[in-house]
Amino acid sequence: MRIRDRRKKGFTMAELLAVVAIIAILAGIGFIALSHYFRVLKQLEYDGIAKEIFISAQNHLSLADNESYLGTDNGDFGKNESGNIYYYVIGNDKSELNENSALALMLPFASIDETVRQGGSYVIRYDKSAARVLDVFYSAPKSMFGYAFADSDSADGDYSLLMSDVYYGNEQAAKVNRRKYRDNYVVGFYGSEEASDLDYTDKLVKPELVIDNSERLRIYVNNTQAIKTADENTKLRFIITGVTSKAECYIDIELKDIADKAEYILDSLTEADKHFHNLFCNDSPGAEDIQKTGNFIAGENIVVQAKVFRDDILSNVLFSDKKTTNSLFATDSTDSKALVSNIRHLENLSIEISNLNNTAKAKTAVAEQVRDLDWADFKTRIGDSFSGIYPIDSSKKTNNTYKPVNIDASNYLTYNGKNNKISNVVANESNAALFGSLKNSTIQNLILTDFNITGSSSAGALVAYADNVAVTNVAAYNSSSSSAKSIVGTQNAGGLIGYALNNSRISKSAAALCVSGNNAGGLIGYCDNSTVEGSYSGGHTTETQYDKENTNIFSASGNAGGLIGYSAGSVISSSYSTCSADGATAGGLIGDSNGNTVSNCYAVGYVKGDNDNKENKGLFIGKHTAGSLNGNSCLTVANVDLGPVGNLEKDNTNGVSLVDDNTYKYADFVKLSAQASTYDSQLGNLYNNTYLFRSIKDLDVSVDYTDINNDGIEDNTDGDGIYDLVAVHYGDWASYETFAVNIPQ
């Protein structure tokens, strides 16, 4: 029984203390061993980094010497140790890396990993006369056992005296000393004696840098194969600097699997997360292969350079020529002006696509178009990869269609098309147009051709929703005779603008497109508290006559106007329409006019309606409420069943003259004074491509038209390529005069 009881007892206190002591001894031995192991690993790591710094510094120092940067005594060469021996001590202060110093030449941006160059601590000793690096010491002050070197570490200005015990003498002893520098720290070392074992090559080939700033912003090296042939271990690096932001980044390109061009895309509309903003303007770079310091500004100019080098041996270092381009727009753009030479540049004007409003640029953006643009050509050049436009929020990607540019009230745009064209745009959005929603902006001198626009809210060729927008000298028309509806909007649709409001001003502008919408107008669908002057809308005919069942402007149950579908509180002057119109309320110039001032305007288009269906249908205005009409005209022969104003008695002209009720009036109304570009070839032949009636230059004396050669084509006498587009009539009109009844006075 006693034996059994003793076996059930635990350890005695003495035994327990003995076990604890043994465990403590073993733990202490293990900790010492583990600490030693960590120090060995750190020392190997730091030695390797010191070697990397040594090779890079030597290669760049040789380059600087070859270009005579060391041939003066007036530069910053560091602290003089003795004779031609100099050294730099880099601890927490990295300012000398960014100054005009020999250190900045030895370790420029993109020479080594930035976490080492800017985050590490190191000492570089070199012989200035021989352009030869002697020693490199390295440590990482923010890591375990890391040390921050300082000038105070040197002894009487001679760093070699203090550090001699870590690299002179017995190699093994030196390694041990580096693992316990000043009893606690670990430092790495690489010196010129060890560098004698390195190979050297000078066979690298200078890279040929090319910038392709078009459908994508691409940078590439043209002679990749030559670089690879010269040395298969050569590395290629693109170095990019922001001109305004001063941000820097570099991108390493793996050459082994590249047969042709080594390239990188800096900005793309058609690939998710490949916008310049995504890649370079965030606090974190948008791709793993980008090494970046600072944030770039979307829209700033950037300087690009390519570099070939070796980081495993001593070699020459070769740079391409530096080239400058713009991050979002055409190459010659500046901080104050964006040049547009591609659809990508145009789309990048939109906040939601490029995040341009988050830049340090002024909120007034000035853009100039420098050549013709073609949406269909853009898609073709993108190739099979095209599937639509990716905004910054890629969930709002378009489906194989153009993404309208939107400018909100906090940003405003001045866009000068310089009389260049934009063609073949296909858009299908809520507010669909070249510019979807545009506020506080100016658009001028632009030609739009062959647009196909569908808007679930508002639609127009130029702007769907124009809030306080000035439009001058813009024309929209088709290159073919198709009478299919080019502009379709569920609510408001206009040949040029779907909805114009808040003091918008449309002058010297024209549209010759077929339009359908609830408020449908040849030029503007809905015009509210705005101004239209010196502008027109051109119609479509077949064999010189309108198709009365398929009118140019159509509204199933709303307002249709040859020029404007619905207008309230606006001023319309010196303008005309040759469009046919059909709607619940329909007018040759305005469908529904409420409180407008309309003067010196005319309409000659067919308006659908007859004696049994003529309520709110008029040859000039379908429905007129308040406002004033002065000096306006229309043709009775356009539809003998209708009067000038639909909701007034037929003989109540109320400021609208029937010019074909008198021979002299009609003779004065027919001018044949402007060039015409017709869809109807028979009409063009009949009048020798000359417009029959008063043109805008007859209504508005401010229109500039100079035809020196008398060939019907305006001559560019001032060299800027800008002329008034409304001096030419685009579109058709009916050949009424062949059967008009003129009553002599």
Coordinates of N, CA, C and O in Angstrom, one line a residue, residues 576-641:
Y576 N -33.1 79.3 -89.6 CA -34.1 78.8 -90.5 C -34.1 77.2 -90.4 O -33.1 76.6 -89.9
S577 N -35.1 76.6 -91.0 CA -35.2 75.2 -91.1 C -35.7 74.8 -92.5 O -36.7 75.4 -93.0
T578 N -35.2 73.7 -93.1 CA -35.7 73.1 -94.3 C -36.2 71.7 -94.0 O -36.3 70.9 -94.9
C579 N -36.4 71.4 -92.7 CA -36.8 70.0 -92.3 C -38.3 69.8 -92.4 O -39.1 70.8 -92.1
S580 N -38.8 68.6 -92.7 CA -40.2 68.3 -92.5 C -40.4 67.8 -91.1 O -39.5 67.2 -90.5
A581 N -41.6 67.9 -90.6 CA -41.9 67.6 -89.2 C -43.3 67.0 -89.0 O -44.2 67.3 -89.7
D582 N -43.4 66.1 -88.1 CA -44.6 65.4 -87.7 C -44.7 65.1 -86.3 O -43.7 64.5 -85.7
G583 N -45.8 65.6 -85.6 CA -45.9 65.3 -84.2 C -47.3 65.7 -83.7 O -48.1 66.3 -84.5
A584 N -47.6 65.4 -82.5 CA -48.9 65.9 -81.9 C -49.0 67.4 -82.0 O -50.0 68.0 -82.3
T585 N -47.9 68.0 -81.7 CA -47.7 69.4 -82.0 C -46.5 69.6 -82.9 O -45.4 69.0 -82.6
A586 N -46.7 70.2 -84.0 CA -45.6 70.3 -85.0 C -45.5 71.6 -85.7 O -46.6 72.2 -86.1
G587 N -44.3 72.1 -85.9 CA -44.1 73.4 -86.6 C -42.9 73.3 -87.5 O -41.9 72.6 -87.2
G588 N -42.9 74.1 -88.6 CA -41.8 74.1 -89.5 C -40.5 74.6 -88.8 O -39.4 74.2 -89.2
L589 N -40.6 75.6 -87.9 CA -39.5 76.0 -87.2 C -39.5 75.5 -85.7 O -38.5 75.0 -85.2
I590 N -40.6 75.8 -85.0 CA -40.7 75.4 -83.6 C -42.0 74.6 -83.4 O -43.1 75.0 -83.9
G591 N -41.9 73.5 -82.7 CA -43.2 72.7 -82.4 C -44.0 73.5 -81.4 O -45.1 73.9 -81.8
D592 N -43.6 73.6 -80.2 CA -44.3 74.3 -79.2 C -43.5 75.5 -78.7 O -42.4 75.3 -78.1
S593 N -44.0 76.7 -78.9 CA -43.2 77.9 -78.5 C -44.0 78.6 -77.4 O -45.1 79.1 -77.5
N594 N -43.3 78.8 -76.2 CA -43.9 79.4 -75.0 C -43.0 80.5 -74.5 O -42.0 80.3 -73.9
G595 N -43.5 81.7 -74.7 CA -42.8 82.9 -74.2 C -41.5 83.2 -74.8 O -40.6 83.7 -74.2
N596 N -41.3 82.9 -76.1 CA -40.1 83.1 -76.8 C -40.1 84.4 -77.6 O -41.2 84.9 -78.0
T597 N -39.0 85.0 -77.9 CA -38.8 86.0 -78.9 C -38.2 85.5 -80.2 O -37.1 85.0 -80.1
V598 N -39.0 85.5 -81.3 CA -38.6 84.8 -82.5 C -38.5 85.9 -83.6 O -39.6 86.5 -83.9
S599 N -37.4 86.2 -84.2 CA -37.3 87.2 -85.2 C -36.3 86.8 -86.3 O -35.4 86.1 -86.1
N600 N -36.7 87.4 -87.5 CA -35.8 87.2 -88.7 C -35.5 85.7 -89.0 O -34.4 85.4 -89.3
C601 N -36.5 84.9 -88.8 CA -36.3 83.4 -89.1 C -37.3 83.0 -90.1 O -38.3 83.7 -90.4
Y602 N -37.1 81.8 -90.7 CA -38.0 81.3 -91.7 C -38.0 79.7 -91.6 O -37.1 79.1 -91.2
A603 N -39.1 79.2 -92.2 CA -39.2 77.7 -92.3 C -39.8 77.4 -93.7 O -40.8 78.1 -94.1
V604 N -39.3 76.4 -94.4 CA -39.8 76.1 -95.7 C -40.1 74.6 -95.8 O -40.5 74.1 -96.9
G605 N -40.1 73.9 -94.7 CA -40.3 72.4 -94.7 C -41.7 72.0 -94.6 O -42.6 72.8 -94.1
Y606 N -42.0 70.9 -95.1 CA -43.4 70.3 -95.0 C -43.7 70.0 -93.5 O -42.9 69.4 -92.8
V607 N -44.9 70.3 -93.1 CA -45.4 69.9 -91.7 C -46.7 69.1 -91.9 O -47.6 69.5 -92.6
K608 N -46.6 67.9 -91.4 CA -47.7 66.9 -91.6 C -49.0 67.4 -90.9 O -48.9 67.6 -89.7
G609 N -50.1 67.4 -91.6 CA -51.4 67.8 -91.0 C -52.3 68.2 -92.2 O -51.9 68.5 -93.3
D610 N -53.6 68.1 -91.9 CA -54.6 68.4 -92.9 C -55.8 69.1 -92.2 O -55.8 69.3 -91.0
N611 N -56.8 69.4 -93.0 CA -58.0 70.1 -92.5 C -58.7 69.3 -91.3 O -59.3 69.9 -90.5
D612 N -58.5 68.0 -91.4 CA -59.1 67.1 -90.3 C -58.2 66.9 -89.1 O -58.6 66.4 -88.1
N613 N -56.9 67.3 -89.3 CA -55.9 67.1 -88.2 C -54.9 68.2 -88.3 O -53.8 68.0 -88.8
K614 N -55.3 69.4 -87.9 CA -54.4 70.5 -88.0 C -54.3 71.3 -86.7 O -53.7 72.4 -86.6
E615 N -54.8 70.8 -85.6 CA -54.7 71.4 -84.3 C -53.3 71.4 -83.9 O -52.6 70.4 -83.8
N616 N -52.8 72.6 -83.5 CA -51.4 72.7 -83.1 C -50.3 72.3 -84.1 O -49.3 71.7 -83.8
K617 N -50.7 72.5 -85.4 CA -49.8 72.2 -86.5 C -49.7 73.5 -87.4 O -50.7 73.9 -87.9
G618 N -48.5 74.0 -87.5 CA -48.3 75.2 -88.3 C -47.0 75.2 -89.1 O -46.0 74.5 -88.8
L619 N -47.1 75.9 -90.2 CA -45.9 75.9 -91.1 C -44.7 76.6 -90.5 O -43.6 76.3 -90.9
F620 N -44.9 77.4 -89.5 CA -43.8 78.1 -88.8 C -43.7 77.6 -87.3 O -42.7 77.1 -86.9
I621 N -44.9 77.7 -86.6 CA -44.9 77.3 -85.2 C -46.2 76.4 -85.0 O -47.3 76.8 -85.5
G622 N -46.1 75.3 -84.4 CA -47.2 74.5 -84.1 C -48.2 75.1 -83.1 O -49.4 75.2 -83.3
K623 N -47.6 75.5 -82.0 CA -48.4 76.1 -80.9 C -47.6 77.3 -80.3 O -46.5 77.1 -79.9
H624 N -48.3 78.4 -80.3 CA -47.6 79.6 -79.8 C -48.3 80.2 -78.6 O -49.5 80.4 -78.6
T625 N -47.6 80.4 -77.5 CA -48.1 80.9 -76.3 C -47.2 82.1 -75.8 O -46.0 81.9 -75.5
A626 N -47.8 83.3 -75.8 CA -47.1 84.5 -75.4 C -45.9 84.7 -76.2 O -45.8 84.1 -77.3
G627 N -45.0 85.5 -75.8 CA -43.8 85.8 -76.5 C -44.1 86.7 -77.7 O -45.2 87.3 -77.9
S628 N -43.1 86.9 -78.6 CA -43.3 87.8 -79.8 C -42.7 87.2 -81.0 O -41.7 86.5 -81.0
L629 N -43.3 87.5 -82.2 CA -42.9 87.0 -83.5 C -42.7 88.3 -84.4 O -43.6 89.0 -84.5
N630 N -41.5 88.4 -84.9 CA -41.2 89.6 -85.7 C -40.3 89.3 -86.9 O -39.3 88.7 -86.8
G631 N -40.8 89.7 -88.1 CA -40.0 89.6 -89.3 C -39.7 88.2 -89.8 O -38.6 87.9 -90.3
N632 N -40.6 87.2 -89.5 CA -40.4 85.8 -89.9 C -41.1 85.5 -91.1 O -42.0 86.2 -91.6
S633 N -40.8 84.3 -91.7 CA -41.4 83.9 -93.0 C -41.6 82.4 -93.1 O -40.9 81.6 -92.4
C634 N -42.5 82.0 -93.9 CA -42.7 80.6 -94.3 C -43.4 80.5 -95.6 O -43.8 81.5 -96.2
L635 N -43.5 79.3 -96.1 CA -44.1 79.1 -97.5 C -45.4 78.4 -97.3 O -45.5 77.3 -96.8
T636 N -46.5 79.0 -97.9 CA -47.8 78.4 -97.9 C -47.8 77.1 -98.7 O -48.4 76.1 -98.3
V637 N -47.0 77.1 -99.7 CA -47.0 75.9 -100.6 C -46.5 74.7 -99.9 O -46.6 73.5 -100.4
A638 N -45.8 74.8 -98.8 CA -45.2 73.7 -98.1 C -46.4 72.7 -97.6 O -46.2 71.5 -97.6
N639 N -47.5 73.3 -97.2 CA -48.7 72.5 -97.0 C -49.9 73.5 -97.0 O -50.1 74.2 -96.0
V640 N -50.7 73.5 -98.0 CA -51.7 74.5 -98.2 C -52.8 74.3 -97.2 O -53.7 75.2 -97.0
D641 N -52.9 73.2 -96.5 CA -53.9 73.0 -95.5 C -53.6 73.7 -94.2 O -54.5 73.8 -93.3

